Short mmCIF file of C-alpha atoms in Angstrom, two decimals:
data_model
loop_
_atom_site.label_atom_id
_atom_site.label_comp_id
_atom_site.label_asym_id
_atom_site.label_seq_id
_atom_site.Cartn_x
_atom_site.Cartn_y
_atom_site.Cartn_z
CA UNK Q 122 19.64 9.14 -20.08
CA UNK Q 123 18.11 7.58 -16.50
CA UNK Q 124 18.39 4.85 -14.62
CA UNK Q 125 15.22 2.41 -14.45
CA UNK Q 126 13.40 -0.71 -14.13
CA UNK Q 127 11.65 -0.72 -17.89
CA UNK Q 128 9.18 -3.28 -18.65
CA UNK Q 129 8.32 -3.89 -22.30
CA UNK Q 130 5.76 -6.24 -24.03
CA UNK Q 131 5.60 -7.90 -27.59
CA UNK Q 132 4.31 -10.90 -29.36
CA UNK Q 133 6.93 -13.09 -27.89
CA UNK Q 134 5.99 -11.78 -24.34
CA UNK Q 135 6.82 -9.48 -21.87
CA UNK Q 136 10.54 -8.88 -20.63
CA UNK Q 137 11.78 -6.30 -17.73
CA UNK Q 138 15.45 -5.16 -17.46
CA UNK Q 139 17.19 -2.70 -16.10
CA UNK Q 140 17.39 -0.01 -18.85
CA UNK Q 141 18.26 3.72 -19.77
CA UNK Q 142 15.02 6.31 -20.15
CA UNK Q 143 14.38 9.88 -21.98
CA UNK Q 144 11.61 12.07 -21.62
CA UNK Q 145 9.70 14.86 -23.72
CA UNK Q 146 9.96 18.02 -22.94
CA UNK Q 147 7.74 18.73 -19.95
CA UNK Q 148 3.78 19.93 -20.47
CA UNK Q 149 1.51 22.64 -19.22
CA UNK Q 150 1.14 20.92 -15.45
CA UNK Q 151 3.88 18.51 -15.35
CA UNK Q 152 6.59 18.58 -12.78
CA UNK Q 153 10.41 16.52 -13.34
CA UNK Q 154 11.24 14.76 -9.69
CA UNK Q 155 14.77 13.44 -8.92
CA UNK Q 156 13.32 10.28 -7.27
CA UNK Q 157 15.58 9.88 -4.34
CA UNK Q 158 13.27 6.91 -2.75
CA UNK Q 159 10.87 4.09 -4.14
CA UNK Q 160 9.08 1.11 -2.84
CA UNK Q 161 8.16 -1.98 -3.88
CA UNK Q 162 5.02 -2.73 -3.93
CA UNK Q 163 2.32 -6.26 -4.63
CA UNK Q 164 1.11 -4.00 -7.36
CA UNK Q 165 4.76 -3.32 -8.49
CA UNK Q 166 5.49 -7.25 -8.34
CA UNK Q 167 2.21 -7.83 -10.41
CA UNK Q 168 3.83 -5.53 -12.99
CA UNK Q 169 6.80 -6.65 -13.12
CA UNK Q 170 5.93 -10.69 -13.37
CA UNK Q 171 3.09 -10.12 -15.76
CA UNK Q 172 1.14 -12.29 -13.29
CA UNK Q 173 -1.59 -9.55 -13.67
CA UNK Q 174 -2.47 -7.51 -16.50
CA UNK Q 175 -1.86 -4.25 -14.24
CA UNK Q 176 -0.04 -2.39 -16.75
CA UNK Q 177 -1.80 -0.56 -19.32
CA UNK Q 178 0.90 0.74 -21.68
CA UNK Q 179 4.32 0.11 -23.19
CA UNK Q 180 7.32 0.66 -22.18
CA UNK Q 181 6.22 0.85 -18.79
CA UNK Q 182 8.75 2.16 -15.74
CA UNK Q 183 6.83 0.73 -12.74
CA UNK Q 184 6.97 2.28 -8.70
CA UNK Q 185 3.66 3.25 -7.64
CA UNK Q 186 5.65 5.39 -4.87
CA UNK Q 187 7.90 8.23 -5.01
CA UNK Q 188 9.60 10.75 -3.33
CA UNK Q 189 12.39 13.58 -4.44
CA UNK Q 190 12.95 16.77 -4.90
CA UNK Q 191 11.55 19.21 -8.07
CA UNK Q 192 14.26 19.22 -10.73
CA UNK Q 193 11.59 21.28 -13.16
CA UNK Q 194 8.20 22.63 -12.64
CA UNK Q 195 5.45 23.80 -14.99
CA UNK Q 196 2.94 23.43 -12.07
CA UNK Q 197 1.26 26.80 -10.05
CA UNK Q 198 1.95 24.64 -6.96
CA UNK Q 199 5.34 23.36 -7.32
CA UNK Q 200 9.04 24.71 -8.01
CA UNK Q 201 12.44 23.84 -8.13
CA UNK Q 202 13.95 22.35 -5.18
CA UNK Q 203 10.40 21.25 -3.32
CA UNK Q 204 10.65 17.96 -1.85
CA UNK Q 205 7.55 15.97 -2.95
CA UNK Q 206 5.84 12.53 -2.62
CA UNK Q 207 3.28 10.07 -4.50
CA UNK Q 208 0.74 7.17 -4.10
CA UNK Q 209 -1.18 5.97 -6.73
CA UNK Q 210 -3.22 7.84 -9.25
CA UNK Q 211 -2.29 4.38 -11.70
CA UNK Q 212 1.68 5.40 -11.97
CA UNK Q 213 3.46 2.59 -12.47
CA UNK Q 214 0.43 1.30 -14.12
CA UNK Q 215 -0.43 4.23 -17.05
CA UNK Q 216 2.25 6.62 -16.49
CA UNK Q 217 6.14 5.88 -15.76
CA UNK Q 218 6.27 5.19 -11.81
CA UNK Q 219 8.87 6.22 -9.63
CA UNK Q 220 11.34 2.89 -10.36
CA UNK Q 221 13.77 5.39 -12.11
CA UNK Q 222 15.99 8.10 -10.96
CA UNK Q 223 13.81 10.82 -12.23
CA UNK Q 224 9.85 10.68 -12.88
CA UNK Q 225 7.69 13.12 -15.12
CA UNK Q 226 4.32 13.38 -13.69
CA UNK Q 227 0.88 15.28 -13.64
CA UNK Q 228 1.42 17.66 -10.71
CA UNK Q 229 -1.78 17.10 -9.06
CA UNK Q 230 -0.61 13.43 -8.29
CA UNK Q 231 1.80 15.13 -6.39
CA UNK Q 232 1.81 16.43 -2.56
CA UNK Q 233 4.29 18.50 -0.65
CA UNK Q 234 6.51 16.21 1.55
CA UNK Q 235 4.39 16.04 5.33
CA UNK Q 236 6.15 17.65 8.27
CA UNK Q 237 8.32 15.58 10.78
CA UNK Q 238 8.50 12.51 7.74
CA UNK Q 239 11.94 12.64 5.97
CA UNK Q 240 11.79 11.26 2.18
CA UNK Q 241 12.86 7.59 3.25
CA UNK Q 242 10.78 7.19 6.04
CA UNK Q 243 7.61 8.52 3.49
CA UNK Q 244 8.56 5.42 1.31
CA UNK Q 245 8.97 3.20 4.60
CA UNK Q 246 5.29 4.34 4.95
CA UNK Q 247 4.56 4.55 0.93
CA UNK Q 248 1.02 3.29 -0.39
CA UNK Q 249 1.09 0.80 1.63
CA UNK Q 250 1.11 2.10 5.06
CA UNK Q 251 -1.01 5.76 3.30
CA UNK Q 252 -3.86 2.88 2.34
CA UNK Q 253 -3.74 1.54 6.33
CA UNK Q 254 -4.27 4.82 7.57
CA UNK Q 255 -6.87 5.20 5.42
CA UNK Q 256 -8.66 1.98 6.50
CA UNK Q 257 -8.32 3.30 10.50
CA UNK Q 258 -9.82 6.19 9.21
CA UNK Q 259 -12.89 4.12 7.65
CA UNK Q 260 -13.39 2.30 10.68
CA UNK Q 261 -13.32 5.35 12.71
CA UNK Q 262 -15.65 7.16 11.00
CA UNK Q 263 -18.37 4.16 11.58
CA UNK Q 264 -17.91 4.67 15.43
CA UNK Q 265 -15.30 1.92 16.25
CA UNK Q 266 -13.29 3.03 19.33
CA UNK Q 267 -11.15 1.16 20.93
CA UNK Q 268 -13.91 0.47 23.76
CA UNK Q 269 -16.24 -1.89 21.19
CA UNK Q 270 -13.90 -4.82 21.02
CA UNK Q 271 -10.71 -6.41 18.91
CA UNK Q 272 -10.02 -4.77 15.68
CA UNK Q 273 -9.01 -8.17 13.33
CA UNK Q 274 -6.16 -7.32 10.73
CA UNK Q 275 -5.34 -10.01 7.68
CA UNK Q 276 -2.45 -10.30 5.64
CA UNK Q 277 -1.16 -8.58 8.76
CA UNK Q 278 2.89 -9.51 7.77
CA UNK Q 279 2.60 -7.42 4.51
CA UNK Q 280 3.10 -3.92 4.06
CA UNK Q 281 -0.79 -2.75 4.61
CA UNK Q 282 -1.35 -5.22 7.28
CA UNK Q 283 2.41 -4.35 9.55
CA UNK Q 284 1.33 -0.74 8.61
CA UNK Q 285 -2.37 -0.94 10.24
CA UNK Q 286 -1.38 -3.32 13.47
CA UNK Q 287 1.16 -1.05 14.57
CA UNK Q 288 -1.61 2.16 13.79
CA UNK Q 289 -4.06 0.62 15.66
CA UNK Q 290 -1.76 -0.82 18.61
CA UNK Q 291 -0.59 3.36 18.73
CA UNK Q 292 -4.26 4.33 19.37
CA UNK Q 293 -5.38 1.99 21.92
CA UNK Q 294 -6.90 -0.61 20.10
CA UNK Q 295 -6.52 -4.53 20.97
CA UNK Q 296 -5.14 -5.80 17.49
CA UNK Q 297 -6.01 -9.59 16.63
CA UNK Q 298 -3.24 -10.21 13.71
CA UNK Q 299 -4.07 -12.96 11.01
CA UNK Q 300 -0.77 -14.73 9.30
CA UNK Q 301 -0.15 -18.24 7.11
CA UNK Q 302 3.56 -18.14 9.31
CA UNK Q 303 3.67 -18.34 13.17
CA UNK Q 304 7.25 -17.80 12.90
CA UNK Q 305 6.56 -14.37 12.31
CA UNK Q 306 4.35 -14.15 15.64
CA UNK Q 307 7.34 -12.04 17.81
CA UNK Q 308 7.29 -9.70 14.62
CA UNK Q 309 3.95 -9.10 15.18
CA UNK Q 310 3.92 -9.00 18.62
CA UNK Q 311 6.61 -6.37 18.35
CA UNK Q 312 4.33 -3.88 16.20
CA UNK Q 313 1.78 -4.39 18.51
CA UNK Q 314 -0.67 -7.20 18.00
CA UNK Q 315 -2.12 -8.72 20.84
CA UNK Q 316 -3.52 -11.95 19.55
CA UNK Q 317 -1.89 -13.84 16.85
CA UNK Q 318 -4.88 -16.07 14.66
CA UNK Q 319 -3.74 -18.80 12.21
CA UNK Q 320 -4.72 -18.03 8.66
CA UNK Q 321 -6.64 -21.27 8.12
CA UNK Q 322 -9.77 -19.84 10.33
CA UNK Q 323 -10.51 -18.10 7.67
CA UNK Q 324 -10.17 -20.42 4.85
CA UNK Q 325 -12.73 -22.89 5.19
CA UNK Q 326 -16.01 -22.73 3.09
CA UNK Q 327 -18.26 -19.45 4.65
CA UNK Q 328 -21.25 -19.83 6.32
CA UNK Q 329 -23.95 -16.72 6.35
CA UNK Q 330 -23.10 -16.17 9.85
CA UNK Q 331 -20.85 -17.37 12.37
CA UNK Q 332 -20.68 -17.19 16.15
CA UNK Q 333 -19.68 -12.96 16.60
CA UNK Q 334 -15.52 -12.27 17.57
CA UNK Q 335 -14.35 -8.91 16.67
CA UNK Q 336 -15.70 -5.78 16.56
CA UNK Q 337 -14.13 -4.34 13.29
CA UNK Q 338 -11.44 -5.75 10.63
CA UNK Q 339 -9.19 -4.58 7.91
CA UNK Q 340 -9.26 -6.86 5.31
CA UNK Q 341 -6.55 -6.93 2.20
CA UNK Q 342 -7.25 -10.60 1.52
CA UNK Q 343 -10.89 -10.66 -0.18
CA UNK Q 344 -12.64 -13.66 -1.13
CA UNK Q 345 -13.20 -16.77 1.53
CA UNK Q 346 -11.16 -14.66 3.86
CA UNK Q 347 -13.45 -11.91 3.89
CA UNK Q 348 -16.45 -13.68 3.61
CA UNK Q 349 -15.37 -15.63 6.48
CA UNK Q 350 -14.37 -12.74 8.94
CA UNK Q 351 -17.52 -10.60 7.47
CA UNK Q 352 -19.90 -13.95 9.32
CA UNK Q 353 -17.94 -13.77 12.44
CA UNK Q 354 -17.94 -9.71 13.44
CA UNK Q 355 -19.95 -8.46 16.05
CA UNK Q 356 -23.54 -6.31 15.63
CA UNK Q 357 -23.20 -2.81 14.07
CA UNK Q 358 -19.28 -3.88 13.27
CA UNK Q 359 -17.46 -2.59 10.45
CA UNK Q 360 -14.77 -3.88 7.43
CA UNK Q 361 -12.51 -1.80 5.96
CA UNK Q 362 -11.76 -3.64 2.95
CA UNK Q 363 -8.80 -2.61 0.41
CA UNK Q 364 -7.22 -5.53 -0.92
CA UNK Q 365 -7.91 -8.95 -2.85
CA UNK Q 366 -4.48 -10.79 -2.22
CA UNK Q 367 -6.86 -13.58 -2.20
CA UNK Q 368 -9.29 -13.59 -4.13
CA UNK Q 369 -11.91 -10.25 -5.82
CA UNK Q 370 -14.75 -12.91 -5.24
CA UNK Q 371 -16.58 -12.51 -2.34
CA UNK Q 372 -18.79 -15.63 -1.87
CA UNK Q 373 -21.30 -14.72 0.99
CA UNK Q 374 -24.84 -13.81 1.77
CA UNK Q 375 -26.32 -9.92 2.86
CA UNK Q 376 -26.82 -11.44 6.55
CA UNK Q 377 -24.08 -10.08 8.08
CA UNK Q 378 -25.62 -6.63 6.41
CA UNK Q 379 -29.22 -7.16 7.37
CA UNK Q 380 -29.27 -9.80 10.05
CA UNK Q 381 -26.18 -7.45 12.42
CA UNK Q 382 -26.04 -4.44 10.45
CA UNK Q 383 -22.49 -4.97 9.94
CA UNK Q 384 -20.94 -2.47 7.48
CA UNK Q 385 -18.55 -2.86 4.58
CA UNK Q 386 -16.34 0.34 3.88
CA UNK Q 387 -14.55 -0.04 0.29
CA UNK Q 388 -11.31 2.38 0.97
CA UNK Q 389 -9.80 3.07 -2.72
CA UNK Q 390 -6.08 5.03 -2.11
CA UNK Q 391 -5.01 5.05 -5.79
CA UNK Q 392 -7.50 7.35 -6.81
CA UNK Q 393 -8.28 9.35 -3.25
CA UNK Q 394 -8.66 12.74 -3.72
CA UNK Q 395 -5.71 15.03 -2.23
CA UNK Q 396 -7.80 16.44 1.21
CA UNK Q 397 -8.41 12.82 1.95
CA UNK Q 398 -4.51 11.79 1.29
CA UNK Q 399 -3.06 14.76 3.13
CA UNK Q 400 -5.44 13.69 6.12
CA UNK Q 401 -3.84 10.16 6.09
CA UNK Q 402 -0.51 11.69 5.92
CA UNK Q 403 -0.90 14.12 8.88
CA UNK Q 404 -2.52 11.11 11.13
CA UNK Q 405 0.63 8.88 9.84
CA UNK Q 406 2.70 11.83 11.01
CA UNK Q 407 1.42 12.04 14.37
CA UNK Q 408 0.20 8.46 15.01
CA UNK Q 409 2.84 6.02 13.88
CA UNK Q 410 5.63 4.82 16.08
CA UNK Q 411 9.10 5.74 13.56
CA UNK Q 412 10.97 2.73 15.46
CA UNK Q 413 8.21 0.51 14.53
CA UNK Q 414 8.26 1.86 11.00
CA UNK Q 415 12.25 0.93 10.81
CA UNK Q 416 11.47 -2.54 12.26
CA UNK Q 417 8.99 -3.62 9.67
CA UNK Q 418 11.38 -2.16 6.69
CA UNK Q 419 13.98 -3.22 4.24
CA UNK Q 420 16.14 -1.84 1.65
CA UNK Q 421 16.54 -3.19 -1.91
CA UNK Q 422 18.71 -1.69 -4.31
CA UNK Q 423 17.51 -0.63 -7.82
CA UNK Q 424 19.09 -4.01 -9.02
CA UNK Q 425 17.56 -6.40 -6.61
CA UNK Q 426 13.98 -5.30 -7.45
CA UNK Q 427 13.05 -8.10 -10.64
CA UNK Q 428 14.70 -11.06 -8.72
CA UNK Q 429 12.41 -10.09 -5.54
CA UNK Q 430 9.37 -9.01 -7.06
CA UNK Q 431 8.14 -13.25 -7.46
CA UNK Q 432 8.40 -13.15 -3.88
CA UNK Q 433 5.48 -10.98 -3.25
CA UNK Q 434 2.75 -13.55 -5.12
CA UNK Q 435 4.75 -16.71 -2.80
CA UNK Q 436 3.90 -14.68 0.46
CA UNK Q 437 7.38 -13.91 1.44
CA UNK Q 438 8.05 -10.67 1.98
CA UNK Q 439 7.09 -8.84 5.15
CA UNK Q 440 6.66 -5.59 5.59
CA UNK Q 441 7.62 -2.96 3.78
CA UNK Q 442 10.89 -2.82 0.70
CA UNK Q 443 12.03 0.86 -0.50
CA UNK Q 444 14.51 1.03 -2.57
CA UNK Q 445 17.21 3.64 -2.57
CA UNK Q 446 17.46 5.08 -5.84
CA UNK Q 447 19.18 8.62 -5.40
CA UNK Q 448 19.63 9.06 -1.33
CA UNK Q 449 21.81 11.21 -1.58
CA UNK Q 450 19.01 13.76 -1.83
CA UNK Q 451 18.17 13.48 1.44
#
C-alpha cells in the first residue's frame, strides 16, 4: 500500500483525498519507481480542482512529473537502483502519476536522471522548466539570437515563465517579463529580466497589426494576449506558444504572418520524442543557474497539495512547487 493523492468521480461529482493505492504486477515493458520528488503544476491543479476535464479515467493519481529510483523493471533499458525522471506522456491524466509514493509506468516514458542534476533539482525544473527550454530551442532554431532584439515572456511569474526568463537571461537575451503583479518586479529582475511589462498592455481588443516592439516571444497565455503580442512582433520574428492560461482561442488575422513574416511555433512537451527531451535536459543542465532555480522553488508536502491547487487558478502561485514525496531517496 502506497500513500497517494487520489481523484475519484461518480454521479455526485468529484472527490479528492490522500489515500492508499495498490498496483497490479508489472506488465512487460513497465517499470515501478519509488518516487522521491514530484511537483504541482497548472495541469495538476486543473485535475485536482476539476476545473477542466483533463482527467480521462477514474480513479486517478495526479502528478505529471516525478523523479525517483527504479524498484523493479520489466523494461530492457532500466534496472533496480536506476535514477529516473518522467515528464508528461499523459501521466496524471490517463495513467496514474507522480503524487504518490510509487509510480508504475511504461518504461518508454522515462529518461535517466541527467548528469549534474539532482532528483530534487529535476523536479524544480519539472515539465514547466523542460517546456521553457523547448521554447527557447524553438526560437533559436528559427534564427532568434540575442542580437536581434528583446524577447518577451508572458506569464513570467509562473513555472514556465520563470524558467524561461532565467534561461534567456543566461544566454544573453534582453528579456521583457510580463506580469499582472507589479509586486513581483524584484523577483523577475532577480531571475534576469531587464524590463517588466504590465499584463494589461496585452489585454485589449487585438488589432491586426500594431507597432513592432519585440523580436520574439514565449507565450503561455493564448487568447487575446497571444493575438496582441503577435501584432507587435518585429518583421521576421518568432513566437513559441506553449500554453492557454488566458484562452484556447486566438482572435487574430493572417496579417502578422503574411505582412511581417512572423512565425508562430507550437511547442508540445507532453508527447515530445525522447531525443528532443534529452536535448532539452542537456541544455538545461548547461544553462540553468541553480541558484536562480532555487530562488523560484517552494516545497509543499503531499498533505498540502489539495489545498494549494486552487491557488494556480487564482494566479497566486509563483515559480515552481516541488513535492518531497520521499526525499530521503535523494
